[in-house]
Short mmCIF file of C-alpha atoms in Angstrom, two decimals:
data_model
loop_
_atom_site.label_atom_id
_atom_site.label_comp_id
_atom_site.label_asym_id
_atom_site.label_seq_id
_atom_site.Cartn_x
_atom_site.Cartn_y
_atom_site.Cartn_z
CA UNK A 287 0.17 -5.87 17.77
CA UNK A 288 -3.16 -5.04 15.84
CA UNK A 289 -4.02 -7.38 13.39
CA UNK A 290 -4.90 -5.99 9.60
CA UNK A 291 -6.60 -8.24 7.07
CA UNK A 292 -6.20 -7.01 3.36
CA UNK A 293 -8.77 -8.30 0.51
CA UNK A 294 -6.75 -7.33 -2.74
CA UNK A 295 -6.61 -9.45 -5.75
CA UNK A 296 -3.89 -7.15 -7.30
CA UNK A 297 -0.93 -9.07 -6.76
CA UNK A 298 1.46 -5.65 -6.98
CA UNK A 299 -0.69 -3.49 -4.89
CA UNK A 300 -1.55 -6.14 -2.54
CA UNK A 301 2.30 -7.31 -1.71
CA UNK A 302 2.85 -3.36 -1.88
CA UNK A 303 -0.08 -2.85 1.15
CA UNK A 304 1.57 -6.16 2.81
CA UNK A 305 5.23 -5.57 3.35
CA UNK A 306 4.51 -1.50 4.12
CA UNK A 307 1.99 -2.63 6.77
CA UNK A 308 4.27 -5.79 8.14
CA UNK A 309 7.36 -3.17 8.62
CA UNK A 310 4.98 -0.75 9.84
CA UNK A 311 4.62 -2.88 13.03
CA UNK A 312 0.96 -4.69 11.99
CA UNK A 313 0.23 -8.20 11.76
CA UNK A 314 -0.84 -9.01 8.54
CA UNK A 315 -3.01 -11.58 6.59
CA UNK A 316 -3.79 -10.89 2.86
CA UNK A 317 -6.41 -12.67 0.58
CA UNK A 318 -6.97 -12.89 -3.01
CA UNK A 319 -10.30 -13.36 -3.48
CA UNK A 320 -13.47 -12.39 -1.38
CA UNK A 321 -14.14 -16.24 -0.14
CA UNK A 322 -10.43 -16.76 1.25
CA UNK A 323 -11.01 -13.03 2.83
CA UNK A 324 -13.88 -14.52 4.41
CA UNK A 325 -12.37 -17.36 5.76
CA UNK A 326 -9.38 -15.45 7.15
CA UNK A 327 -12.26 -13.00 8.26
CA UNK A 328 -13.49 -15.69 11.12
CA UNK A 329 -10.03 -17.49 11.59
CA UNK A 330 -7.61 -14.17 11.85
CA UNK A 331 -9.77 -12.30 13.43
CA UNK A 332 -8.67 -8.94 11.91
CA UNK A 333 -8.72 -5.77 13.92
CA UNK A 334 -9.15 -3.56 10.42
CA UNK A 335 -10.16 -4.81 7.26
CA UNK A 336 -8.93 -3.06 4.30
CA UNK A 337 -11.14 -4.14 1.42
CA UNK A 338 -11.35 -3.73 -2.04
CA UNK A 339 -14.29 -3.05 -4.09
CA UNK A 340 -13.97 -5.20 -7.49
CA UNK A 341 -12.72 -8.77 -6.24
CA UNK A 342 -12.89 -11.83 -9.58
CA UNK A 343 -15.04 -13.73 -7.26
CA UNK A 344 -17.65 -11.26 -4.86
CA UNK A 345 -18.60 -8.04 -4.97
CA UNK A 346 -16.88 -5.69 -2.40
CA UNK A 347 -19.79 -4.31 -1.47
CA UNK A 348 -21.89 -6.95 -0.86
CA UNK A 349 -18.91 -8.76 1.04
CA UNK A 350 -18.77 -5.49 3.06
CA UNK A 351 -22.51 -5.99 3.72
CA UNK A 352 -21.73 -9.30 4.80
CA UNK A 353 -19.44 -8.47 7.38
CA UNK A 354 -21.18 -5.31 8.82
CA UNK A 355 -24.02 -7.77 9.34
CA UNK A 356 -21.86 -9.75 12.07
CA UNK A 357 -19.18 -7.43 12.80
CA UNK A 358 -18.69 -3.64 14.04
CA UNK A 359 -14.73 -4.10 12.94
CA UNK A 360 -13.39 -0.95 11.39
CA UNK A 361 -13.21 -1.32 7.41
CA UNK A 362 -11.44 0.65 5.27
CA UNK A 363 -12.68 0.10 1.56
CA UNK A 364 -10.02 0.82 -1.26
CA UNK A 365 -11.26 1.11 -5.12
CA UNK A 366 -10.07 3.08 -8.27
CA UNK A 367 -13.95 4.19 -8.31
CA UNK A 368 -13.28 7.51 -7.44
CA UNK A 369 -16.68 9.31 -8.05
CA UNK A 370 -18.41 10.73 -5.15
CA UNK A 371 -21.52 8.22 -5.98
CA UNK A 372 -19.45 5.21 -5.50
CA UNK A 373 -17.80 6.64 -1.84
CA UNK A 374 -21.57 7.80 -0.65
CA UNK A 375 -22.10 3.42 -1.89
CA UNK A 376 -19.47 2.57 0.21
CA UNK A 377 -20.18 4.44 3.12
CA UNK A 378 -23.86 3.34 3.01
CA UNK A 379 -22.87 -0.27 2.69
CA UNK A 380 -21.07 0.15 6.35
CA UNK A 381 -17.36 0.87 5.46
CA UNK A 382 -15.99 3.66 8.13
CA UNK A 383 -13.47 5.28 5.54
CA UNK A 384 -12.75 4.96 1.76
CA UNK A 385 -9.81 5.79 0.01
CA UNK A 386 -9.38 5.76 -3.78
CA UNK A 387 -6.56 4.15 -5.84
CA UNK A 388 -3.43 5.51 -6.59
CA UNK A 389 -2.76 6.02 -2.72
CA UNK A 390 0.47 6.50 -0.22
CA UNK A 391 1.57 3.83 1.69
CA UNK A 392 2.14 6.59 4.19
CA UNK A 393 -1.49 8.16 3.65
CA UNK A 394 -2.94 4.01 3.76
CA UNK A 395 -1.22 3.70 6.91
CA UNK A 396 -2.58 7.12 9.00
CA UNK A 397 -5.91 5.84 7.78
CA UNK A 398 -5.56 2.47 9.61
CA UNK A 399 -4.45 4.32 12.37
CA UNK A 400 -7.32 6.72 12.79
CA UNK A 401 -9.64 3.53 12.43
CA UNK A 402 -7.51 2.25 15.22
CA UNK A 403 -7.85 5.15 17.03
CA UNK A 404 -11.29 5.62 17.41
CA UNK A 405 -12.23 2.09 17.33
CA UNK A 406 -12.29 -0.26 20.96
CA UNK A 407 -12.18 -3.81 21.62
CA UNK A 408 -15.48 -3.78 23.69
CA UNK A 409 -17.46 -7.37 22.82
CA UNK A 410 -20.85 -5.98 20.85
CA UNK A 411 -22.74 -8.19 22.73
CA UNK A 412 -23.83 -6.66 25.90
CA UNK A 413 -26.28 -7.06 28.85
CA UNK A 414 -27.99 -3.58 29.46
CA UNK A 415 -27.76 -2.91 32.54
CA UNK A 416 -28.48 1.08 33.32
CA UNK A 417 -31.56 1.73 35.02
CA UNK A 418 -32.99 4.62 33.08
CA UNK A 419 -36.16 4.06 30.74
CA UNK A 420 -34.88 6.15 28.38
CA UNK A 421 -35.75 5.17 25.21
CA UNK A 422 -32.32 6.18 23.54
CA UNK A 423 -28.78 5.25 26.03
CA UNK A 424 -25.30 5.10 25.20
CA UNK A 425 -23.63 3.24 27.32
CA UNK A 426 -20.06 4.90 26.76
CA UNK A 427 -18.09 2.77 28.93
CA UNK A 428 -19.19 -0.36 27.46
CA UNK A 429 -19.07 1.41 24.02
CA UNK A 430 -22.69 0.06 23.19
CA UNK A 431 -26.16 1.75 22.08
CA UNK A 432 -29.48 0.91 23.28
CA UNK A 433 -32.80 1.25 21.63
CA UNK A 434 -35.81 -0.03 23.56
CA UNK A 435 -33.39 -1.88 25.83
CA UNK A 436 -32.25 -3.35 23.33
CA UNK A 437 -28.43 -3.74 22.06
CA UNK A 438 -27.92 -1.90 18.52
CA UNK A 439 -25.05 -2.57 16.36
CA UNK A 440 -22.90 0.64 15.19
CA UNK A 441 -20.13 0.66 13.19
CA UNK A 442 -17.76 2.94 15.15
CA UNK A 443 -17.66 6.01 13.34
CA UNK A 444 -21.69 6.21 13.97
CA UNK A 445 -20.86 5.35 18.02
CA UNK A 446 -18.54 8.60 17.49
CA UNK A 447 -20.88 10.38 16.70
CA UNK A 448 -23.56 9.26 18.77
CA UNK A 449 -21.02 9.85 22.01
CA UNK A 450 -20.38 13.15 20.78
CA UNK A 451 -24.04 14.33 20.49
CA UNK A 452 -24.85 12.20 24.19
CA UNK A 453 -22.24 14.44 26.10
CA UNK A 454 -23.21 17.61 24.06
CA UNK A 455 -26.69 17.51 23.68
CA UNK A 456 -28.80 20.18 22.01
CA UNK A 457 -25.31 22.00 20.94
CA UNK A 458 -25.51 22.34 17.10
CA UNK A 459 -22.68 20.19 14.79
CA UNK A 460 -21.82 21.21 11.21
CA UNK A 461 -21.07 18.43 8.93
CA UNK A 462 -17.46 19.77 8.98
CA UNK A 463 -17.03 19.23 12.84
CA UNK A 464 -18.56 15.97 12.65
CA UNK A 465 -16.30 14.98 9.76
CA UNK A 466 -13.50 16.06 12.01
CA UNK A 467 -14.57 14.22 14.80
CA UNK A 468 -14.43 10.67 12.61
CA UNK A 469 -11.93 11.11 10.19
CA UNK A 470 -9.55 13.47 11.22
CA UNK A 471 -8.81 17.17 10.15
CA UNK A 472 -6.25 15.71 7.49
CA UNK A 473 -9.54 13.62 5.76
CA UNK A 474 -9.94 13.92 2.47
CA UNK A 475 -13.79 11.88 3.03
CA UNK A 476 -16.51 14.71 1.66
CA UNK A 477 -19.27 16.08 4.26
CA UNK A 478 -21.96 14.06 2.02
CA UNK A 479 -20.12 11.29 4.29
CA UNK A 480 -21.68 13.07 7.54
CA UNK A 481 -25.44 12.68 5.68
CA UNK A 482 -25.21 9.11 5.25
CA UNK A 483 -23.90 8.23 8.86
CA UNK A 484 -26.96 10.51 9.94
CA UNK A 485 -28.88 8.48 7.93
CA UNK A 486 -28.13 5.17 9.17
CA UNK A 487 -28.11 6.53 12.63
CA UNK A 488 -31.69 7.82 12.32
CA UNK A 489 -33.14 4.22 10.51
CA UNK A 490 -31.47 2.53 13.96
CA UNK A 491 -32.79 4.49 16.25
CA UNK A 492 -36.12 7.14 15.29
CA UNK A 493 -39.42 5.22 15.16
CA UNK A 494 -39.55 7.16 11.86
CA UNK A 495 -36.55 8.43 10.26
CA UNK A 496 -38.78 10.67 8.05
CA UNK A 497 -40.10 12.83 10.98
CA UNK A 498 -36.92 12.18 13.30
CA UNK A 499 -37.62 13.07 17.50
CA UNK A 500 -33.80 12.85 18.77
CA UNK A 501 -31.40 13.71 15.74
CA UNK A 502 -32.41 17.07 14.54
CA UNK A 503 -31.55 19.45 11.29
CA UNK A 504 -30.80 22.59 12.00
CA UNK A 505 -31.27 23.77 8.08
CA UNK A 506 -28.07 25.42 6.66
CA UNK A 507 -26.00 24.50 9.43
CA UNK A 508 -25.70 20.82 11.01
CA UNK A 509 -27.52 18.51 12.93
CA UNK A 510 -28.30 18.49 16.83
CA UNK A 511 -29.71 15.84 18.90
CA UNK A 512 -32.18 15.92 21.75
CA UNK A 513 -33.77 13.61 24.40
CA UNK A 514 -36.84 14.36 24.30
#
């Protein structure tokens, strides 16, 4: 039974969230406030957190921060900030999807799913044990990416798309088929979503993420990435 912990200091939409997800066949734990959410956080031990943005006592996004900073579990950030500048905020922060108030039960639930999906239980921290020199490795069965030899964290939907340019490298992605590849084809996330996981990808892993050497442009059509 996968375990969902719900931050959501709207009593209505957070009972709402609560019984859909309990009958939906999820254990869940739901917090009012951003300090019992991290408590429940290290006690529950969630599996997806679904978080919301304005909380009376911490910012969402910082409290996202905070968790991305010890944690690669899935997070789904909710918010009634629907503008395309507050979604590109969220996804920067480290959320892996972001859906904006009003939203479906049903559509709240294949979300969580999807997260589920594409997300593993594999323990971040990993001994590297491959014997290549290769400055880049993805170590898919362990689910874990090295730089330098050295372990770096990923929120999943970046290790999706790292594991899809590793066993395809050189092909050329558009935005769209990346999207695809994290979200779903029923994702309503924009391709500016796409730029940003590049982004973060390239600060973890290029010397210079200015003048990147393994994830490439291809102007007017995707990215591409290369061991070179």
């Amino acid at each position: 039974m996968s375990k969902i912990l719900i931050i959501e200091d709207d009593l209505s939409i957070g009972e709402m969230m609560s019984i859909y997800l309990y009958e939906e066949g999820y254990q869940v734990m739901r917090a009012e406030t951003g300090r019992q959410g991290e408590l429940l956080f290290r006690d529950f031990e969630p599996d997806v957190i679904v978080l919301d943005i304005m909380l009376p006592d911490v910012d969402g996004i910082q409290l996202c921060t905070d968790f991305r900073n010890s944690s690669t579990i899935p997070i789904l950030m909710v918010s009634a900030k629907n503008e395309v500048s507050d979604r590109v905020k969220g996804l920067q922060t480290g959320a892996d999807d972001y859906l904006c108030k009003p939203f479906s039960m049903r559509e709240l639930s294949a979300r969580i799913q999807a997260l589920l999906r594409r997300s593993n239980a594999f323990p971040p921290l990993v001994q590297f044990t491959d014997s290549t020199e290769q400055v880049v490795h993805l170590d898919l069965e362990k689910r874990s990416l090295f730089v330098h030899r050295k372990i770096i964290e990923t929120t999943f939907s970046e290790f999706e798309i790292m594991k899809l340019f590793w066993q395809n490298q050189g092909r050329v992605y558009s935005r769209e088929e990346l999207l695809n590849r994290v979200r779903g084809f029923d994702s309503y996330v924009t391709e500016r979503a796409i730029d940003v996981h590049i982004a973060n990808l390239r600060k973890k892993i290029e010397a210079d993420p200015k003048e990147p050497k393994y994830i490439k442009t291809v102007w007017g059509v995707g990215y591409k990435f290369l061991l070179t």
